[in-house]
Short mmCIF file of C-alpha atoms (C1' of nucleotides) in Angstrom, two decimals:
data_model
loop_
_atom_site.label_atom_id
_atom_site.label_comp_id
_atom_site.label_asym_id
_atom_site.label_seq_id
_atom_site.Cartn_x
_atom_site.Cartn_y
_atom_site.Cartn_z
CA UNK A 11 143.41 -7.26 17.39
CA UNK A 12 146.85 -8.79 17.65
CA UNK A 13 146.00 -11.81 19.71
CA UNK A 14 143.75 -14.66 18.68
CA UNK A 15 141.24 -15.87 21.21
CA UNK A 16 143.21 -15.27 24.39
CA UNK A 17 143.24 -11.66 25.54
CA UNK A 18 146.76 -10.59 26.32
CA UNK A 19 147.57 -8.98 29.64
CA UNK A 20 147.70 -5.22 29.38
CA UNK A 21 151.10 -3.59 29.93
CA UNK A 22 150.11 -1.64 33.04
CA UNK A 23 148.45 -4.74 34.48
CA UNK A 24 151.60 -6.78 34.04
CA UNK A 25 153.71 -4.04 35.57
CA UNK A 26 151.45 -3.80 38.60
CA UNK A 27 151.27 -7.55 39.04
CA UNK A 28 155.04 -7.73 39.28
CA UNK A 29 155.17 -4.73 41.58
CA UNK A 30 152.71 -6.34 43.97
CA UNK A 31 154.49 -9.70 43.98
CA UNK A 32 157.85 -8.05 44.55
CA UNK A 33 156.49 -5.85 47.34
CA UNK A 34 154.82 -8.78 49.06
CA UNK A 35 157.94 -10.89 48.85
CA UNK A 36 160.04 -8.07 50.29
CA UNK A 37 157.70 -7.37 53.17
CA UNK A 38 157.11 -11.01 54.03
CA UNK A 39 160.84 -11.60 54.11
CA UNK A 40 161.47 -8.52 56.22
CA UNK A 41 158.69 -8.75 58.80
CA UNK A 42 157.24 -12.22 58.55
CA UNK A 43 153.99 -13.13 56.88
CA UNK A 44 151.76 -12.53 59.91
CA UNK A 45 152.89 -8.95 60.43
CA UNK A 46 152.12 -7.71 56.93
CA UNK A 47 148.73 -6.28 56.04
CA UNK A 48 147.25 -5.87 52.60
CA UNK A 49 147.51 -2.11 53.08
CA UNK A 50 151.21 -2.48 53.73
CA UNK A 51 151.66 -4.35 50.48
CA UNK A 52 149.60 -1.87 48.55
CA UNK A 53 151.63 1.01 49.96
CA UNK A 54 154.96 -0.71 49.30
CA UNK A 55 153.93 -1.60 45.76
CA UNK A 56 152.58 1.86 45.06
CA UNK A 57 149.29 0.61 43.65
CA UNK A 58 145.68 0.90 44.72
CA UNK A 59 143.86 -1.66 46.77
CA UNK A 60 141.41 -2.48 44.02
CA UNK A 61 144.35 -3.38 41.79
CA UNK A 62 145.66 -5.91 44.26
CA UNK A 63 142.28 -7.51 44.79
CA UNK A 64 141.32 -7.51 41.13
CA UNK A 65 144.39 -9.54 40.35
CA UNK A 66 144.75 -11.87 43.32
CA UNK A 67 141.24 -12.22 44.67
CA UNK A 68 142.20 -12.32 48.32
CA UNK A 69 145.11 -12.74 50.66
CA UNK A 70 145.29 -16.46 50.03
CA UNK A 71 145.35 -15.86 46.30
CA UNK A 72 148.36 -13.64 46.70
CA UNK A 73 150.11 -16.31 48.74
CA UNK A 74 149.31 -18.89 46.07
CA UNK A 75 150.73 -16.65 43.37
CA UNK A 76 153.95 -16.34 45.35
CA UNK A 77 154.14 -20.12 45.75
CA UNK A 78 153.13 -20.83 42.20
CA UNK A 79 156.58 -21.02 40.68
CA UNK A 80 157.98 -23.55 43.16
CA UNK A 81 154.85 -25.65 42.99
CA UNK A 82 154.92 -25.82 39.24
CA UNK A 83 158.55 -26.76 39.34
CA UNK A 84 157.81 -29.67 41.67
CA UNK A 85 154.94 -30.73 39.46
CA UNK A 86 157.26 -30.82 36.48
CA UNK A 87 159.74 -32.96 38.36
CA UNK A 88 156.93 -35.33 39.26
CA UNK A 89 155.71 -35.61 35.70
CA UNK A 90 158.94 -35.54 33.74
CA UNK A 91 161.84 -35.52 36.18
CA UNK A 92 164.21 -38.26 37.25
CA UNK A 93 163.12 -41.27 39.28
CA UNK A 94 162.19 -41.92 42.02
CA UNK A 95 160.13 -38.71 42.01
CA UNK A 96 159.52 -38.88 38.29
CA UNK A 97 158.37 -41.85 36.25
CA UNK A 98 160.36 -45.06 36.24
CA UNK A 99 160.51 -46.03 39.88
CA UNK A 100 158.03 -48.30 41.64
CA UNK A 101 154.85 -46.51 42.76
CA UNK A 102 155.69 -46.99 46.43
CA UNK A 103 159.08 -45.38 45.97
CA UNK A 104 157.59 -42.52 44.00
CA UNK A 105 155.06 -41.94 46.74
CA UNK A 106 157.81 -41.77 49.34
CA UNK A 107 159.76 -39.37 47.12
CA UNK A 108 156.70 -37.18 46.74
CA UNK A 109 156.19 -37.01 50.49
CA UNK A 110 159.80 -35.98 50.96
CA UNK A 111 159.76 -33.36 48.22
CA UNK A 112 156.41 -31.92 49.21
CA UNK A 113 157.46 -31.67 52.82
CA UNK A 114 160.59 -29.80 51.76
CA UNK A 115 158.55 -27.38 49.75
CA UNK A 116 156.13 -26.68 52.59
CA UNK A 117 158.77 -26.42 55.29
CA UNK A 118 160.68 -23.88 53.24
CA UNK A 119 157.67 -21.51 53.25
CA UNK A 120 155.37 -22.76 55.97
CA UNK A 121 153.72 -19.48 56.79
CA UNK A 122 153.00 -18.69 53.19
CA UNK A 123 151.49 -22.12 52.59
CA UNK A 124 149.43 -21.86 55.76
CA UNK A 125 148.14 -18.54 54.52
CA UNK A 126 147.24 -19.98 51.13
CA UNK A 127 145.41 -22.89 52.75
CA UNK A 128 143.53 -21.02 55.45
CA UNK A 129 142.57 -17.64 54.01
CA UNK A 130 139.08 -18.92 53.26
CA UNK A 131 137.36 -21.91 54.87
CA UNK A 132 137.98 -24.95 52.72
CA UNK A 133 140.55 -23.11 50.60
CA UNK A 134 143.10 -25.88 50.88
CA UNK A 135 140.86 -28.46 49.23
CA UNK A 136 139.85 -26.25 46.34
CA UNK A 137 143.15 -25.12 44.85
CA UNK A 138 144.33 -26.42 41.53
CA UNK A 139 147.60 -27.45 43.13
CA UNK A 140 145.77 -29.63 45.63
CA UNK A 141 143.90 -31.35 42.83
CA UNK A 142 147.24 -32.13 41.24
CA UNK A 143 148.82 -33.64 44.37
CA UNK A 144 145.66 -35.59 44.96
CA UNK A 145 145.51 -36.98 41.46
CA UNK A 146 149.13 -38.02 41.66
CA UNK A 147 148.72 -39.78 45.01
CA UNK A 148 145.58 -41.51 43.83
CA UNK A 149 147.37 -42.77 40.78
CA UNK A 150 150.39 -44.06 42.69
CA UNK A 151 148.24 -45.70 45.35
CA UNK A 152 146.10 -47.38 42.72
CA UNK A 153 149.22 -48.56 40.90
CA UNK A 154 150.46 -50.06 44.17
CA UNK A 155 147.27 -52.04 44.42
CA UNK A 156 146.10 -50.15 47.50
CA UNK A 157 142.49 -50.49 48.56
CA UNK A 158 140.35 -47.34 48.35
CA UNK A 159 143.10 -45.18 46.82
CA UNK A 160 140.89 -42.08 46.68
CA UNK A 161 140.28 -41.97 50.40
CA UNK A 162 143.84 -42.85 51.22
CA UNK A 163 145.16 -40.08 49.01
CA UNK A 164 143.00 -37.62 50.91
CA UNK A 165 144.23 -39.07 54.17
CA UNK A 166 147.86 -38.68 53.20
CA UNK A 167 147.33 -35.12 52.02
CA UNK A 168 145.42 -34.25 55.17
CA UNK A 169 148.53 -35.19 57.11
CA UNK A 170 150.51 -32.88 54.83
CA UNK A 171 148.30 -29.87 55.50
CA UNK A 172 150.48 -26.88 56.19
CA UNK A 173 149.09 -26.25 59.67
CA UNK A 174 149.81 -29.82 60.67
CA UNK A 175 153.35 -29.61 59.35
CA UNK A 176 153.92 -26.30 61.07
CA UNK A 177 152.66 -27.80 64.30
CA UNK A 178 155.01 -30.76 64.04
CA UNK A 179 158.01 -28.68 63.10
CA UNK A 180 157.53 -25.49 65.11
CA UNK A 181 155.48 -26.51 68.16
CA UNK A 182 156.77 -30.05 68.61
CA UNK A 183 160.27 -29.43 67.32
CA UNK A 184 160.27 -32.42 65.03
CA UNK A 185 163.17 -32.62 62.61
CA UNK A 186 161.83 -32.29 59.05
CA UNK A 187 164.05 -35.09 57.79
CA UNK A 188 162.81 -37.52 60.46
CA UNK A 189 159.28 -36.44 59.80
CA UNK A 190 159.71 -37.05 56.10
CA UNK A 191 160.95 -40.54 56.77
CA UNK A 192 158.17 -41.38 59.21
CA UNK A 193 155.53 -40.08 56.82
CA UNK A 194 157.08 -41.98 53.93
CA UNK A 195 156.77 -45.13 55.99
CA UNK A 196 153.12 -44.46 56.62
CA UNK A 197 152.68 -43.81 52.92
CA UNK A 198 154.12 -47.26 52.26
CA UNK A 199 151.59 -48.68 54.67
CA UNK A 200 148.77 -46.91 52.87
CA UNK A 201 149.99 -48.36 49.59
CA UNK A 202 149.25 -51.81 50.99
CA UNK A 203 146.17 -53.65 49.68
CA UNK B 11 134.81 -16.34 101.90
CA UNK B 12 132.31 -19.09 101.18
CA UNK B 13 134.34 -21.07 98.72
CA UNK B 14 137.67 -22.70 99.36
CA UNK B 15 140.40 -22.17 96.84
CA UNK B 16 138.31 -22.04 93.68
CA UNK B 17 136.64 -18.68 93.09
CA UNK B 18 132.99 -19.23 92.39
CA UNK B 19 131.42 -17.69 89.27
CA UNK B 20 129.60 -14.51 90.07
CA UNK B 21 125.81 -14.57 89.67
CA UNK B 22 125.68 -11.96 86.91
CA UNK B 23 128.51 -13.68 85.08
CA UNK B 24 126.66 -16.99 85.10
CA UNK B 25 123.46 -15.34 83.92
CA UNK B 26 125.23 -13.63 81.04
CA UNK B 27 127.10 -16.76 80.07
CA UNK B 28 123.82 -18.62 79.68
CA UNK B 29 122.24 -15.72 77.83
CA UNK B 30 125.06 -15.64 75.32
CA UNK B 31 125.04 -19.39 74.76
CA UNK B 32 121.28 -19.43 74.33
CA UNK B 33 121.36 -16.48 71.95
CA UNK B 34 124.14 -18.01 69.86
CA UNK B 35 122.36 -21.33 69.66
CA UNK B 36 119.14 -19.66 68.60
CA UNK B 37 120.76 -17.53 65.92
CA UNK B 38 122.94 -20.31 64.54
CA UNK B 39 119.90 -22.56 64.27
CA UNK B 40 117.82 -19.87 62.62
CA UNK B 41 120.28 -18.41 60.11
CA UNK B 42 123.20 -20.78 59.90
CA UNK B 43 126.58 -20.30 61.51
CA UNK B 44 128.13 -18.30 58.67
CA UNK B 45 125.41 -15.64 58.65
CA UNK B 46 125.69 -14.69 62.31
CA UNK B 47 128.05 -11.98 63.50
CA UNK B 48 129.32 -11.43 67.00
CA UNK B 49 127.33 -8.20 67.08
CA UNK B 50 124.19 -10.15 66.27
CA UNK B 51 124.81 -12.46 69.19
CA UNK B 52 125.56 -9.59 71.54
CA UNK B 53 122.37 -7.83 70.52
CA UNK B 54 120.25 -10.98 70.82
CA UNK B 55 121.72 -11.78 74.23
CA UNK B 56 121.35 -8.23 75.48
CA UNK B 57 124.89 -8.01 76.79
CA UNK B 58 127.90 -5.91 75.87
CA UNK B 59 130.61 -7.01 73.52
CA UNK B 60 133.25 -7.00 76.20
CA UNK B 61 131.19 -9.47 78.17
CA UNK B 62 131.10 -11.93 75.32
CA UNK B 63 134.80 -11.69 74.65
CA UNK B 64 135.81 -11.76 78.29
CA UNK B 65 134.06 -15.07 78.67
CA UNK B 66 134.70 -16.86 75.38
CA UNK B 67 137.92 -15.33 74.12
CA UNK B 68 136.98 -15.32 70.47
CA UNK B 69 134.51 -16.71 67.98
CA UNK B 70 136.10 -20.13 68.06
CA UNK B 71 135.91 -20.19 71.83
CA UNK B 72 132.20 -19.58 71.67
CA UNK B 73 131.82 -22.44 69.22
CA UNK B 74 133.83 -24.69 71.51
CA UNK B 75 131.65 -23.78 74.45
CA UNK B 76 128.56 -24.74 72.45
CA UNK B 77 130.13 -28.06 71.50
CA UNK B 78 131.50 -28.73 74.95
CA UNK B 79 128.59 -30.72 76.31
CA UNK B 80 128.44 -33.21 73.46
CA UNK B 81 132.20 -33.62 73.42
CA UNK B 82 132.35 -34.33 77.12
CA UNK B 83 129.57 -36.84 76.75
CA UNK B 84 131.49 -38.70 74.06
CA UNK B 85 134.61 -38.60 76.20
CA UNK B 86 132.70 -40.20 79.06
CA UNK B 87 131.44 -42.94 76.80
CA UNK B 88 134.99 -43.58 75.67
CA UNK B 89 136.33 -43.76 79.20
CA UNK B 90 133.51 -45.48 81.03
CA UNK B 91 130.85 -46.48 78.52
CA UNK B 92 130.02 -49.82 76.98
CA UNK B 93 132.31 -51.63 74.56
CA UNK B 94 133.34 -51.38 71.80
CA UNK B 95 133.66 -47.62 72.33
CA UNK B 96 134.40 -48.02 76.01
CA UNK B 97 136.88 -50.36 77.66
CA UNK B 98 136.63 -54.09 77.14
CA UNK B 99 136.82 -54.51 73.39
CA UNK B 100 140.01 -55.07 71.41
CA UNK B 101 141.93 -51.86 70.67
CA UNK B 102 141.28 -52.15 66.94
CA UNK B 103 137.54 -52.38 67.52
CA UNK B 104 137.63 -49.48 69.94
CA UNK B 105 139.47 -47.39 67.38
CA UNK B 106 136.86 -48.16 64.76
CA UNK B 107 134.11 -47.30 67.22
CA UNK B 108 135.81 -44.01 68.01
CA UNK B 109 136.06 -43.09 64.35
CA UNK B 110 132.36 -43.82 63.91
CA UNK B 111 131.27 -41.90 66.98
CA UNK B 112 133.52 -38.93 66.33
CA UNK B 113 132.34 -38.68 62.75
CA UNK B 114 128.75 -38.67 63.97
CA UNK B 115 129.50 -35.87 66.37
CA UNK B 116 131.19 -33.75 63.74
CA UNK B 117 128.65 -34.37 61.01
CA UNK B 118 125.84 -33.33 63.34
CA UNK B 119 127.38 -29.87 63.77
CA UNK B 120 129.91 -29.48 60.99
CA UNK B 121 129.80 -25.74 60.68
CA UNK B 122 130.21 -25.23 64.39
CA UNK B 123 133.16 -27.60 64.54
CA UNK B 124 134.75 -25.96 61.52
CA UNK B 125 134.38 -22.63 63.25
CA UNK B 126 135.98 -23.95 66.42
CA UNK B 127 138.89 -25.41 64.47
CA UNK B 128 139.57 -22.51 62.13
CA UNK B 129 138.91 -19.32 64.07
CA UNK B 130 142.62 -18.93 64.75
CA UNK B 131 145.48 -20.50 62.80
CA UNK B 132 146.42 -23.77 64.48
CA UNK B 133 143.37 -23.63 66.74
CA UNK B 134 142.40 -27.22 65.99
CA UNK B 135 145.62 -28.66 67.33
CA UNK B 136 145.59 -26.67 70.54
CA UNK B 137 142.22 -27.43 72.05
CA UNK B 138 141.91 -29.59 75.11
CA UNK B 139 139.44 -31.78 73.28
CA UNK B 140 141.98 -32.47 70.55
CA UNK B 141 144.55 -33.50 73.15
CA UNK B 142 142.01 -35.97 74.50
CA UNK B 143 141.22 -37.58 71.14
CA UNK B 144 144.89 -37.72 70.39
CA UNK B 145 145.79 -39.37 73.66
CA UNK B 146 143.06 -41.93 73.17
CA UNK B 147 144.14 -42.80 69.63
CA UNK B 148 147.77 -43.02 70.66
CA UNK B 149 146.87 -45.39 73.44
CA UNK B 150 144.74 -47.64 71.25
CA UNK B 151 147.31 -47.70 68.47
CA UNK B 152 150.08 -48.53 70.91
CA UNK B 153 147.94 -51.29 72.42
CA UNK B 154 147.42 -52.70 68.95
CA UNK B 155 151.14 -52.88 68.52
CA UNK B 156 151.19 -50.28 65.78
CA UNK B 157 154.52 -48.75 64.80
CA UNK B 158 154.94 -45.01 65.52
CA UNK B 159 151.58 -44.63 67.26
CA UNK B 160 152.10 -40.92 67.90
CA UNK B 161 152.44 -40.00 64.27
CA UNK B 162 149.66 -42.32 63.21
CA UNK B 163 147.30 -40.83 65.74
CA UNK B 164 147.98 -37.40 64.29
CA UNK B 165 147.46 -38.79 60.83
CA UNK B 166 144.11 -40.27 61.72
CA UNK B 167 142.94 -37.09 63.41
CA UNK B 168 144.12 -34.98 60.49
CA UNK B 169 141.73 -36.98 58.33
CA UNK B 170 138.98 -36.22 60.83
CA UNK B 171 139.50 -32.46 60.67
CA UNK B 172 136.15 -30.77 60.33
CA UNK B 173 136.95 -29.08 57.03
CA UNK B 174 137.96 -32.38 55.52
CA UNK B 175 134.78 -34.05 56.72
CA UNK B 176 132.66 -31.18 55.47
CA UNK B 177 134.36 -31.44 52.11
CA UNK B 178 133.68 -35.14 51.87
CA UNK B 179 130.09 -34.88 52.99
CA UNK B 180 128.96 -31.59 51.47
CA UNK B 181 131.13 -31.08 48.38
CA UNK B 182 131.62 -34.71 47.38
CA UNK B 183 128.30 -35.99 48.62
CA UNK B 184 129.78 -38.93 50.47
CA UNK B 185 127.39 -40.79 52.72
CA UNK B 186 128.55 -40.38 56.34
CA UNK B 187 127.94 -44.05 57.12
CA UNK B 188 130.08 -45.19 54.17
CA UNK B 189 132.74 -42.70 55.09
CA UNK B 190 132.76 -43.97 58.66
CA UNK B 191 133.27 -47.49 57.45
CA UNK B 192 136.02 -46.57 55.02
CA UNK B 193 137.84 -44.56 57.66
CA UNK B 194 137.46 -47.34 60.19
CA UNK B 195 139.12 -49.66 57.72
CA UNK B 196 142.03 -47.28 57.31
CA UNK B 197 142.24 -47.03 61.09
CA UNK B 198 142.60 -50.81 61.18
CA UNK B 199 145.42 -50.53 58.70
CA UNK B 200 147.16 -47.91 60.83
CA UNK B 201 146.84 -50.22 63.83
CA UNK B 202 149.06 -52.68 61.98
CA UNK B 203 152.70 -53.03 63.12
"C1'" DT C 13 146.54 10.95 14.68
"C1'" DG C 14 142.38 11.16 16.81
"C1'" DA C 15 138.77 8.93 18.83
"C1'" DC C 16 136.47 5.16 21.01
"C1'" DG C 17 135.53 1.09 23.96
"C1'" DA C 18 136.99 -1.52 27.49
"C1'" DA C 19 140.28 -3.21 30.79
"C1'" DG C 20 142.35 -1.58 34.55
"C1'" DC C 21 143.12 1.68 38.31
"C1'" DG C 22 142.88 3.41 43.11
"C1'" DG C 23 141.27 5.02 47.27
"C1'" DA C 24 137.17 6.06 49.96
"C1'" DC C 25 134.11 3.08 52.18
"C1'" DT C 26 131.99 -0.92 54.60
"C1'" DG C 27 131.52 -4.95 57.62
"C1'" DT C 28 133.24 -7.57 61.19
"C1'" DG C 29 136.32 -9.47 64.61
"C1'" DG C 30 138.49 -8.08 68.54
"C1'" DT C 31 140.32 -4.45 72.28
"C1'" DC C 32 140.14 -0.89 75.90
"C1'" DC C 33 138.89 1.29 79.81
"C1'" DG C 34 135.75 4.12 82.63
"C1'" DT C 35 131.59 2.62 85.10
"C1'" DT C 36 128.60 -0.62 87.67
"C1'" DA C 37 127.22 -3.81 90.91
"C1'" DA C 38 127.99 -8.46 93.22
"C1'" DT C 39 130.33 -10.35 97.18
"C1'" DG C 40 132.43 -10.65 101.57
"C1'" DT C 41 133.50 -7.98 106.02
"C1'" DC C 42 132.57 -5.36 110.15
"C1'" DG D 19 123.06 -2.26 106.79
"C1'" DA D 20 127.16 0.49 105.26
"C1'" DC D 21 131.51 -0.11 103.10
"C1'" DA D 22 135.48 -1.69 100.52
"C1'" DT D 23 137.14 -4.57 97.10
"C1'" DT D 24 137.28 -6.18 92.76
"C1'" DA D 25 135.27 -8.98 89.18
"C1'" DA D 26 132.43 -8.11 85.57
"C1'" DC D 27 130.06 -5.03 82.43
"C1'" DG D 28 129.30 -2.66 77.96
"C1'" DG D 29 129.78 0.12 74.19
"C1'" DA D 30 132.92 3.32 71.89
"C1'" DC D 31 136.81 2.36 69.40
"C1'" DC D 32 140.45 0.19 66.34
"C1'" DA D 33 142.55 -2.72 62.65
"C1'" DC D 34 142.24 -5.01 58.77
"C1'" DA D 35 140.16 -7.77 54.90
"C1'" DG D 36 137.57 -7.01 51.18
"C1'" DT D 37 134.07 -4.06 47.97
"C1'" DC D 38 132.50 -0.34 44.95
"C1'" DC D 39 132.51 2.74 41.43
"C1'" DG D 40 133.89 7.07 39.10
"C1'" DC D 41 138.16 8.06 36.66
"C1'" DT D 42 142.30 6.92 33.77
"C1'" DT D 43 144.96 4.67 30.53
"C1'" DC D 44 145.83 1.19 27.18
"C1'" DG D 45 145.32 -0.82 22.79
"C1'" DT D 46 142.95 -0.75 18.46
"C1'" DC D 47 141.04 0.75 14.32
"C1'" DA D 48 139.83 4.19 10.85
#
DNA sequence: TGACGAAGCGGACTGTGGTCCGTTAATGTC
DNA sequence: GACATTAACGGACCACAGTCCGCTTCGTCA
């Protein structure tokens, strides 16, 4: 027993986790998310199917793992970064900054985020990341003196669902920057009492 | 040639369409939407699989067909029914009435609506019904003098996505009536300039 | 170093949504 | 009523997500 309490990841498990992530990233980049099957990934990674599923649960879990790094980075900027995204600015301004930053993150990897939010019914609302965004919006809305901040946070995040964003950007050809501004404005409205 | 222009539905096609709808309704009621497979429906209806798919496209299409009647009824009430849902009332009041009525409709058949909105990625935003709700909200928001009515209509409808409503009602145990009121209030806010 | 327990492995297998295409029969014509 | 046309039928078939479980390998301890 080297570790205390927490069981350390076994060497072969770590190796395979990285292999799978690398393979998935490669294939998604090469063919697009929709055209890649779990069998493809397994073959490319040179591992068994059980290995993939043991580690990532399902297709959405794999997508979440691939997004994890960028999401955590944004979360850090929100908690400890510079204003207006980080602490220091007025809650309304922070909310607008969050909308902008989150939109950027989603637009950069729409298909992957869609996958992570739609693999299972209700997946979007159950992720740890979603709980974080929600908590943050609730807090900022409450700080702004908004009525019913809980509901309004959900409303704002519903508008930021990946499928909605993909629809706006891909199907309706909206410019992400304009969209970010328009949504920031609505966020200001929601921050009203 | 008995018909002019429009090709009439063939007798066997009509019979099978009704058989499938009846079978689906029966099975969904008996076992719950999630526990019924397309093979189950085909077996219960006594038709072939190709028949089902030729007519309804996919699982979501079948769900939409089952919802169609109630949706069309609500649409009629919106267009020609009594105020405040129908014409006559102030746009803000009509919007609130729509939110209430739509929520009722969804809550009454959540699982079916979820199915219709999630069978294919982006399905929700592509249905004819969605275009109708959207058009109506846009119109009422514009009439209220709201800024950016297009975006705000999308925002409101995003909050009324079936998965979101199911989450609020089933997972968070919100009372539909309270939810309807809270969402109506937010709709009022969105109707602001 | 050898042996043991358990975490991890991997691929055959299953369930289900959706497609394909040869066959059947409803409809309109003469 | 016989015939031609063609929409509609239906079930074998396919693809792919996800499961199961006997086997392997890792890490530990004596």
